[in-house]
Short mmCIF file of N, CA and C in Angstrom, two decimals:
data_model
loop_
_atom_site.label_atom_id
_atom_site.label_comp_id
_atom_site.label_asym_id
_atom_site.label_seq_id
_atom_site.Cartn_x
_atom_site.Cartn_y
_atom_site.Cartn_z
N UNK A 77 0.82 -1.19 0.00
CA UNK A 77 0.00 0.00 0.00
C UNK A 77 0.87 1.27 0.00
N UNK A 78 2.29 1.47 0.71
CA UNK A 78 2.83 2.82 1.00
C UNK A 78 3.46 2.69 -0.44
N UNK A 79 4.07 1.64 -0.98
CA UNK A 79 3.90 1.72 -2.74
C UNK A 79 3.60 2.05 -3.27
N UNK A 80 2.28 1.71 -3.40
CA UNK A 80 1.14 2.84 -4.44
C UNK A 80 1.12 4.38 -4.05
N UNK A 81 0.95 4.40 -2.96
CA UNK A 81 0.88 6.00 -2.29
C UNK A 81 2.06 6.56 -3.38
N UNK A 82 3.14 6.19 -2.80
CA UNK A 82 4.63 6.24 -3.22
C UNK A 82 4.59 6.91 -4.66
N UNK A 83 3.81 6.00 -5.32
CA UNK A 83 3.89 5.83 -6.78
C UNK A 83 2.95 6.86 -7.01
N UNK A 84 1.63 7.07 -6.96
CA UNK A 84 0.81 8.08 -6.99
C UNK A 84 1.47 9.69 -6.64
N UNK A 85 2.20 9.36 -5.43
CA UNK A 85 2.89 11.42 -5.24
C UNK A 85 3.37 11.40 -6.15
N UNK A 86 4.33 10.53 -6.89
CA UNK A 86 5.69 10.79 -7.94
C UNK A 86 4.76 11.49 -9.23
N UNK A 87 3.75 10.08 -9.51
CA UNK A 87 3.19 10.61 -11.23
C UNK A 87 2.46 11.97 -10.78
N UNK A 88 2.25 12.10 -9.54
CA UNK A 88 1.30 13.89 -9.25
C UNK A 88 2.49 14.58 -9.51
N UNK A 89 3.86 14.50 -9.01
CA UNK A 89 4.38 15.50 -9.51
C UNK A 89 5.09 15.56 -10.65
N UNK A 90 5.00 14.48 -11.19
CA UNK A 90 5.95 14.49 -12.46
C UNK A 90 5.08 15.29 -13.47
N UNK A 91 3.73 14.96 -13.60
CA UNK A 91 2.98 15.20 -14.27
C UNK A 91 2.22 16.72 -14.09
N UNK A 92 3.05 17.75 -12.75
CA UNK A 92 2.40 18.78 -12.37
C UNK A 92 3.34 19.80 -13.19
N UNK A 93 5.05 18.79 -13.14
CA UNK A 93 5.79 19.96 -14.10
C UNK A 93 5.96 19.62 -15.52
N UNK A 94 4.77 19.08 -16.45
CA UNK A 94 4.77 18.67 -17.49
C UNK A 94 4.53 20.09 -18.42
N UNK A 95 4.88 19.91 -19.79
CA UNK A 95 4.39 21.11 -20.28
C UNK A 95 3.18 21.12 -20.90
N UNK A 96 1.91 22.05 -20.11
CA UNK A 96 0.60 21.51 -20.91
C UNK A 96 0.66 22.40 -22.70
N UNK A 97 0.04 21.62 -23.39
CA UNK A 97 -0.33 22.56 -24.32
C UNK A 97 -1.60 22.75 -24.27
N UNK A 98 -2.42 23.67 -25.61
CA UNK A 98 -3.39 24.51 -25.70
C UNK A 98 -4.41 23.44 -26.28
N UNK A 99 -5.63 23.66 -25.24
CA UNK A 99 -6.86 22.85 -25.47
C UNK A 99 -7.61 22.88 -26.97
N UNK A 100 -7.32 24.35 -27.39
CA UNK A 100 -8.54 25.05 -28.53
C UNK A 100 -7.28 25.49 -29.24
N UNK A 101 -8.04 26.15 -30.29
CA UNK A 101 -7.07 26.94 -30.78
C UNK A 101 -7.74 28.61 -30.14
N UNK A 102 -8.43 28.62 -29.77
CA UNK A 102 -8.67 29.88 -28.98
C UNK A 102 -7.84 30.00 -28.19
N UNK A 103 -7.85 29.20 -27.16
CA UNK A 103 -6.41 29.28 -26.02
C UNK A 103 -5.34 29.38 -26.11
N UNK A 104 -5.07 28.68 -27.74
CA UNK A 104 -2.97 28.85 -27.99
C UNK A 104 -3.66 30.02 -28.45
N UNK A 105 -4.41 30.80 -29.05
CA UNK A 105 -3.80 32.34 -29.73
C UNK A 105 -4.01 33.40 -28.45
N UNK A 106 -4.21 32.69 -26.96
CA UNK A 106 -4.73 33.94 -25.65
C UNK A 106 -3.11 33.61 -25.60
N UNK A 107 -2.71 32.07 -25.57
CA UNK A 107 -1.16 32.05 -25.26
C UNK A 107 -0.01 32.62 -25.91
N UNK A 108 -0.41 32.55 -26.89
CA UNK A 108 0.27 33.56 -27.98
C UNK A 108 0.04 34.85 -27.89
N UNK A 109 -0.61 35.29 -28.28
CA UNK A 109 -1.23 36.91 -27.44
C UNK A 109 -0.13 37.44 -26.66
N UNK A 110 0.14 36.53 -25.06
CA UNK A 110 0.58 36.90 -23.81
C UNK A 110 1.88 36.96 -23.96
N UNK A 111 2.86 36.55 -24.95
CA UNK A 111 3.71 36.91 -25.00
C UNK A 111 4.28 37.92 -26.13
N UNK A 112 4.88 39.11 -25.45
CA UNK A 112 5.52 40.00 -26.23
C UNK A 112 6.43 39.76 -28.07
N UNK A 113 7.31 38.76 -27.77
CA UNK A 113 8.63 38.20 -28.68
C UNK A 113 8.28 36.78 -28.70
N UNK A 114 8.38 36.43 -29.91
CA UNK A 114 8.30 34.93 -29.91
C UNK A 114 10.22 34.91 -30.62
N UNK A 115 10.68 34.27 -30.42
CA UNK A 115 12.34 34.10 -31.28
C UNK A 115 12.24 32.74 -31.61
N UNK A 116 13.08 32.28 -33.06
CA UNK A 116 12.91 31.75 -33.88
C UNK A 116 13.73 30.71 -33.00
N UNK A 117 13.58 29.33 -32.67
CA UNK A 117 14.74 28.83 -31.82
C UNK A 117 15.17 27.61 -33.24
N UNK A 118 14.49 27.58 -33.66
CA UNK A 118 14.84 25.73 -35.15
C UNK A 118 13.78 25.59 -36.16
N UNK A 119 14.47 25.59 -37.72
CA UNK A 119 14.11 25.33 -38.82
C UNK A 119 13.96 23.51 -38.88
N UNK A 120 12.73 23.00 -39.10
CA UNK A 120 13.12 21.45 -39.40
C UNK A 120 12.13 21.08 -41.04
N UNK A 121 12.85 20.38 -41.43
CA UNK A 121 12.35 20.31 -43.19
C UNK A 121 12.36 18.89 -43.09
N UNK A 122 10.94 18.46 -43.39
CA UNK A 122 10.59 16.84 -43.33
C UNK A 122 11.41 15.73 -42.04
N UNK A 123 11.22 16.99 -40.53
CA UNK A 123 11.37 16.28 -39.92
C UNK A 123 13.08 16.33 -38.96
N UNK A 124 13.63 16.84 -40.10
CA UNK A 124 15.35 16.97 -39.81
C UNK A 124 15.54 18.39 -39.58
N UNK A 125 16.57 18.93 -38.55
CA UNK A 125 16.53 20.13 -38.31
C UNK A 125 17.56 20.52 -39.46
N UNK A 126 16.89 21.68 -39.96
CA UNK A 126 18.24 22.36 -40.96
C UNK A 126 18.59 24.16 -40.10
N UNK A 127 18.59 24.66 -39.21
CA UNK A 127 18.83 25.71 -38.68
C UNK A 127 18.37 25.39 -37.33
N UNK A 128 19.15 25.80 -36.67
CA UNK A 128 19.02 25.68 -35.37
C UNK A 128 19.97 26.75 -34.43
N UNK A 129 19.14 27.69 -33.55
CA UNK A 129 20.06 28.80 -32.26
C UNK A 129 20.33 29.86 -34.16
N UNK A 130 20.06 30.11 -35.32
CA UNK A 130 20.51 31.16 -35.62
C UNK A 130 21.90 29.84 -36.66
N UNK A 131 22.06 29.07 -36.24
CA UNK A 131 23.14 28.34 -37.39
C UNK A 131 22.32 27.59 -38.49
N UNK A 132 23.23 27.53 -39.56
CA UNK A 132 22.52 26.62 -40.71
C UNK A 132 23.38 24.99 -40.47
N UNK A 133 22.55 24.11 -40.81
CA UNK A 133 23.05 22.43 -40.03
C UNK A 133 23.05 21.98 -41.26
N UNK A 134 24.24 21.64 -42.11
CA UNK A 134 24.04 20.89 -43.64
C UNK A 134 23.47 19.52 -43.44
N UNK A 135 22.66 19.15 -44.68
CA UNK A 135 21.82 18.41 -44.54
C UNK A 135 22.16 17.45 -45.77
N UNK A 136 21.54 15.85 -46.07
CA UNK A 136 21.62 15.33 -47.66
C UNK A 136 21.10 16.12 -48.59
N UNK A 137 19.53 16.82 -47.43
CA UNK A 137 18.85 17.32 -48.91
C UNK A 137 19.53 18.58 -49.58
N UNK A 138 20.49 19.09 -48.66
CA UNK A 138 21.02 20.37 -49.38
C UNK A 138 20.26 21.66 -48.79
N UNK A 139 18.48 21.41 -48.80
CA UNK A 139 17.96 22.37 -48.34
C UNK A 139 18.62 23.42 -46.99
N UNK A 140 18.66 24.66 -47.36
CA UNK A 140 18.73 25.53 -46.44
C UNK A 140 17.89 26.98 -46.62
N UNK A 141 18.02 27.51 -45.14
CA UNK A 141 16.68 29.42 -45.31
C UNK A 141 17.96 29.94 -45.16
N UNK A 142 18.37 30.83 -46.01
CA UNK A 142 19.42 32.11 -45.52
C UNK A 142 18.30 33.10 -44.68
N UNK A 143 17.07 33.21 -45.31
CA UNK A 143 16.19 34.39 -44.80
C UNK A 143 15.01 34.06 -44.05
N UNK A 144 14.82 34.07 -43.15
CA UNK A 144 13.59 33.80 -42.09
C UNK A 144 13.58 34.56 -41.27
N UNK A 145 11.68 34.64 -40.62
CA UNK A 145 11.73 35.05 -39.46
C UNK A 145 12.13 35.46 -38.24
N UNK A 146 13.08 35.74 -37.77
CA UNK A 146 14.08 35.26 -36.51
C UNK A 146 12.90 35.68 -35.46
N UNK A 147 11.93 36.64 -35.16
CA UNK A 147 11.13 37.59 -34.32
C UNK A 147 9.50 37.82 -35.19
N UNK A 148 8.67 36.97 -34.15
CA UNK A 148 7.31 37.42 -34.33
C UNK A 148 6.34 37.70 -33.49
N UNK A 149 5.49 38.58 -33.45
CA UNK A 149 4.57 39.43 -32.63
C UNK A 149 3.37 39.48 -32.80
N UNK A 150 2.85 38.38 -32.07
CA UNK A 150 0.96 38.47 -32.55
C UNK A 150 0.45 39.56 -31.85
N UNK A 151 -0.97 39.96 -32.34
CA UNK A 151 -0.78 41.13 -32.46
C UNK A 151 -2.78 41.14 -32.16
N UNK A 152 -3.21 41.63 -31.36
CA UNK A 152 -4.70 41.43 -30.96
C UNK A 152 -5.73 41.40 -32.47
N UNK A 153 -5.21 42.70 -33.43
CA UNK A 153 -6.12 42.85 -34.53
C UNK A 153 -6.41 42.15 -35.55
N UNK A 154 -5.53 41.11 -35.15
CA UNK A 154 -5.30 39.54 -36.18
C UNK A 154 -4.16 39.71 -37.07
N UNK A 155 -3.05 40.40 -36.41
CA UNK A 155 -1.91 41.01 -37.59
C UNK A 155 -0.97 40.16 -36.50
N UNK A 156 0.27 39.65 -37.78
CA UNK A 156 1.27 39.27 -36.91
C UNK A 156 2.57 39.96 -37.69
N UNK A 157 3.25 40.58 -36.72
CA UNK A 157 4.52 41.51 -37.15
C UNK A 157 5.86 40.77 -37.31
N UNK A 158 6.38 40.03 -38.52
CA UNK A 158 7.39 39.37 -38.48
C UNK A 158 8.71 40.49 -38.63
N UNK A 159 9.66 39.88 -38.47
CA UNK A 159 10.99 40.35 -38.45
C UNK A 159 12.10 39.29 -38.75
N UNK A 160 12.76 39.76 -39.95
CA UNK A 160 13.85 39.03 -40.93
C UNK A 160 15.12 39.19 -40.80
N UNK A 161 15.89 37.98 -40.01
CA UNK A 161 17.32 37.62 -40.08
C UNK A 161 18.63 38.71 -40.64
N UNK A 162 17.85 38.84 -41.96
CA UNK A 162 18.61 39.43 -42.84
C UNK A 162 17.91 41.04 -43.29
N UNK A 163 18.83 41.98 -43.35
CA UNK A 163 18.03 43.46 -43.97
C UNK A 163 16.83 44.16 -42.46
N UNK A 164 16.30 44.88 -42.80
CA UNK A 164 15.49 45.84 -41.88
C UNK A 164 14.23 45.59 -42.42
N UNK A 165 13.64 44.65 -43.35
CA UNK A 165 12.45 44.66 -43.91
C UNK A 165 11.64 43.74 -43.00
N UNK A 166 10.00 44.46 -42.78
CA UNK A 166 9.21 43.45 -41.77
C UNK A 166 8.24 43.47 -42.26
N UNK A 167 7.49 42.04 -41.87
CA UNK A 167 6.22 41.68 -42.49
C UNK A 167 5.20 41.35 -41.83
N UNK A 168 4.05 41.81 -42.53
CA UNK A 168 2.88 42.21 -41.23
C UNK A 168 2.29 41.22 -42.22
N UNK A 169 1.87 39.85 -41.27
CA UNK A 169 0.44 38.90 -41.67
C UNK A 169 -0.12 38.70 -41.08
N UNK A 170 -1.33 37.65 -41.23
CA UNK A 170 -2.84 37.88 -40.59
C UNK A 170 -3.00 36.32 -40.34
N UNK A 171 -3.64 36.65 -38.95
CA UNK A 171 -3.80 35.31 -38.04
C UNK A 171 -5.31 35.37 -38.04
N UNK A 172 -6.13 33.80 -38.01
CA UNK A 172 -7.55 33.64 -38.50
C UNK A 172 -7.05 32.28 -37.72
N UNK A 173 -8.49 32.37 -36.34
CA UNK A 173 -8.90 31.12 -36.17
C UNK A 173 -9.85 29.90 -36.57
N UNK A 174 -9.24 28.93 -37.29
CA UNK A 174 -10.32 28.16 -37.81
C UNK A 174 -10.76 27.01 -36.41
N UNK A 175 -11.75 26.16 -36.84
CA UNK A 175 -12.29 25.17 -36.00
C UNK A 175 -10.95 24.27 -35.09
N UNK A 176 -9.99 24.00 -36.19
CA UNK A 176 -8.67 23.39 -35.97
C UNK A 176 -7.57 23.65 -35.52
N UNK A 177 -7.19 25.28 -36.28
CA UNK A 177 -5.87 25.42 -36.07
C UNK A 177 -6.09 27.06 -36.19
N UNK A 178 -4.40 27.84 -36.11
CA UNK A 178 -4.32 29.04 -35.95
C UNK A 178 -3.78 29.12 -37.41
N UNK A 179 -4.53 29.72 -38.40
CA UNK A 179 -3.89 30.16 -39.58
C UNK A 179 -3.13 31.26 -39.89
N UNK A 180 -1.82 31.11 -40.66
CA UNK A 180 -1.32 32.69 -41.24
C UNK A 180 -0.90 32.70 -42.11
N UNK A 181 -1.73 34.04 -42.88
CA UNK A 181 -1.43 34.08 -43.97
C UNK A 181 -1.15 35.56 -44.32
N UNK A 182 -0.81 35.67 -45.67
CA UNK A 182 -0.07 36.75 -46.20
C UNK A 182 -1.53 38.10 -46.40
N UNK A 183 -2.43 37.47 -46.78
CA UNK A 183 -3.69 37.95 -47.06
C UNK A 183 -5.11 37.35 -46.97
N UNK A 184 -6.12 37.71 -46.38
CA UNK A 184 -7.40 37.06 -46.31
C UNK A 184 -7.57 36.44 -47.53
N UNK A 185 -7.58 36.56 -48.68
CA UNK A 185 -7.62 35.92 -50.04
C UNK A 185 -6.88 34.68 -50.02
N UNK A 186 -5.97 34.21 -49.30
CA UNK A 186 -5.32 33.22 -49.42
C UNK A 186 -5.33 32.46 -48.32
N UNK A 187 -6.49 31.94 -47.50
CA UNK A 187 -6.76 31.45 -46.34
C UNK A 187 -6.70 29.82 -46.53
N UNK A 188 -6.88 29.34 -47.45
CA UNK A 188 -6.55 28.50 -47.62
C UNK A 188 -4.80 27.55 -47.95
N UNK A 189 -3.78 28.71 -47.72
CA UNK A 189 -2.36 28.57 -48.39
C UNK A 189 -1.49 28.74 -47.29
N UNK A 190 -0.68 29.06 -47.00
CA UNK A 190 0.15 29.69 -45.72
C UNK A 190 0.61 28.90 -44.01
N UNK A 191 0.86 28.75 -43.80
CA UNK A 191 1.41 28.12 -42.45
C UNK A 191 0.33 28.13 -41.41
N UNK A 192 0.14 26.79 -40.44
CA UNK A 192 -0.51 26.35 -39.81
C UNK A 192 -0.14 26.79 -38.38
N UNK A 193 -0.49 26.78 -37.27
CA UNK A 193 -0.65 26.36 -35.62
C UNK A 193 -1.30 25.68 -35.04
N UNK A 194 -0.89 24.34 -34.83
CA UNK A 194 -1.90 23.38 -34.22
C UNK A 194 -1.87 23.79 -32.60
N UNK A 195 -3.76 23.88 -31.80
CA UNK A 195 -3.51 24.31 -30.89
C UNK A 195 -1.98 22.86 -29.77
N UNK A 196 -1.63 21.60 -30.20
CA UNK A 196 -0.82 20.73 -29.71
C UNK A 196 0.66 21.30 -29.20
N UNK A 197 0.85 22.00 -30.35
CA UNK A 197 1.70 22.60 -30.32
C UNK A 197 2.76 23.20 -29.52
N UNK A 198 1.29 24.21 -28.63
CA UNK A 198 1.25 25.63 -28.51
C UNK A 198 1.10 25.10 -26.51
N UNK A 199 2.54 25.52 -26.04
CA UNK A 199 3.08 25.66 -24.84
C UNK A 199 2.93 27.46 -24.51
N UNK A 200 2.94 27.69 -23.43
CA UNK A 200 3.22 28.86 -22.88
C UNK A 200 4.52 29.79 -22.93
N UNK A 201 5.37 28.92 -23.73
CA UNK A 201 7.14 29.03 -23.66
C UNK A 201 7.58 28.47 -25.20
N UNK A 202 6.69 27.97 -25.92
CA UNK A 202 7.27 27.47 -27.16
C UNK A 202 5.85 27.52 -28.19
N UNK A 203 5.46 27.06 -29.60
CA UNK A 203 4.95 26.42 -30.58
C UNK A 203 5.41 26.07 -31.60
N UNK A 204 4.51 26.04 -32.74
CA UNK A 204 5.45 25.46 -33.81
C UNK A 204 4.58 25.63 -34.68
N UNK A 205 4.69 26.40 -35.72
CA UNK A 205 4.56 27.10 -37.31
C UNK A 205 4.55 26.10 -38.43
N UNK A 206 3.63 25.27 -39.13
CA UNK A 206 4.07 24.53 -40.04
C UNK A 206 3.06 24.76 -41.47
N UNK A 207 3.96 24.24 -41.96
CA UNK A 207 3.44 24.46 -43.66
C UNK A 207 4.25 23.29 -44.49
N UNK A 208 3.46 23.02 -45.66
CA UNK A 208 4.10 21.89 -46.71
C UNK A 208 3.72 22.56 -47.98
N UNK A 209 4.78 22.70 -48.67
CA UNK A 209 5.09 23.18 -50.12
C UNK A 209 6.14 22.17 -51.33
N UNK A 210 5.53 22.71 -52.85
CA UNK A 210 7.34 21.80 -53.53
C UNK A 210 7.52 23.25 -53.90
N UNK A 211 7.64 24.12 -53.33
CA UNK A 211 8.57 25.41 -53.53
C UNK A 211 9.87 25.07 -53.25
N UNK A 212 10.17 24.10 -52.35
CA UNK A 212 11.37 23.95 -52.21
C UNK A 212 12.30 22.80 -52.82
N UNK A 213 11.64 22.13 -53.05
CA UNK A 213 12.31 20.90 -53.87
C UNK A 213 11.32 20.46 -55.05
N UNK A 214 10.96 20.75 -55.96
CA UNK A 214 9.57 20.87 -56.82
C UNK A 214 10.28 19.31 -57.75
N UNK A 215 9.38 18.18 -58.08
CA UNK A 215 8.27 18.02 -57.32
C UNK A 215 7.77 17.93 -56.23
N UNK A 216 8.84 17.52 -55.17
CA UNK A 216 8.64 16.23 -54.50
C UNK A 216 7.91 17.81 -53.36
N UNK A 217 6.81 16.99 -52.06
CA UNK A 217 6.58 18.14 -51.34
C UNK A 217 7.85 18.23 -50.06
N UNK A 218 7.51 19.68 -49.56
CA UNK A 218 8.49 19.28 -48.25
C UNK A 218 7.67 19.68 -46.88
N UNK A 219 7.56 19.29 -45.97
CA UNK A 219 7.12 19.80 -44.51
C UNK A 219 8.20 20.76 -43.60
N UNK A 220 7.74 21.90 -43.47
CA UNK A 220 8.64 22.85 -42.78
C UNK A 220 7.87 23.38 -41.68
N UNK A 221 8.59 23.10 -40.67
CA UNK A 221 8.47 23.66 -39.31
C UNK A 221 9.09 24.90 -38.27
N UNK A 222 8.98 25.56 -38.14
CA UNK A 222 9.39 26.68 -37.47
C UNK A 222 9.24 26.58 -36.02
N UNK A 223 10.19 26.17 -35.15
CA UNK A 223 9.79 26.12 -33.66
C UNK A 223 9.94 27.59 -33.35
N UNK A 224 9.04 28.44 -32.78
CA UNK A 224 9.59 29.49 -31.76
C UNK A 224 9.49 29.62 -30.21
N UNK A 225 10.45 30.04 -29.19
CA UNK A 225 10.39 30.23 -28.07
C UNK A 225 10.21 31.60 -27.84
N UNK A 226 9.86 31.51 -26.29
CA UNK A 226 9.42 33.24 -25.48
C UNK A 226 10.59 33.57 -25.26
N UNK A 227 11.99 33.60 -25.47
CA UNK A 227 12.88 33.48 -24.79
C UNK A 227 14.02 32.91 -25.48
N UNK A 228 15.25 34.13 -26.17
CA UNK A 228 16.32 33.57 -27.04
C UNK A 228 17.23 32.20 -26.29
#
């Protein structure tokens, strides 16, 4: 019996410092919301990291981003304020909650195209940005992920 007890405190606390994610996608975009800076922490392309901390990680496929996001800022009015690695140029896109996920896209016209947020994702301290295109290796498709943290 002091076994089980035993065993029961442990999984209460193991499981108290777990990281929850977001129930809805309403809740990852209040969680998103709440933080000021999101920073770009890892690029992963079908799975394999190709950038990671700000370095590029050579890969078989060759694939690499010279230019990404490094800094993004959701933004209450459904605007999200990106900021690019490279140059002073920033880009303002638009966040739309569907039934599923947190969409963004470049323009309401294109709601169907553009990078995903599954609320699974979406920690208080991290999420993850994904999209699949053959923009990058045409035909074949590729899955690209964007992890960002609250916190370089």
């Amino acid at each position: 019996m002091l076994r089980i007890v035993a065993l029961l405190i442990f999984s209460l606390i193991t499981c108290s410092s777990c990281k929850h994610t977001a129930d809805s996608p309403e809740s990852a975009m209040k969680w998103l919301l709440e933080v000021p800076v999101w920073y770009l922490s890892e690029i992963k392309a079908n799975g394999t990291s190709i950038l990671k901390d700000g370095k590029s990680i050579p890969t078989f496929s060759g694939l690499e981003f010279n230019r990404y996001m490094k800094e993004l800022r959701f933004l209450n009015e459904g605007k999200v304020d990106g900021v690019y690695n490279i140059g002073t140029a920033k880009t303002t896109l638009l966040w739309n909650i569907s039934p599923q996920v947190i969409a963004i896209t470049s323009d309401e016209a294109s709601s169907d195209r553009g990078w995903s947020i599954a609320p699974s994702t979406v920690t208080k301290t991290s999420f993850i940005m994904e999209t699949s295109s053959t923009a990058f290796d045409f035909p074949r498709n590729t899955h690209i992920e964007l992890i960002y943290k609250a916190e370089k």
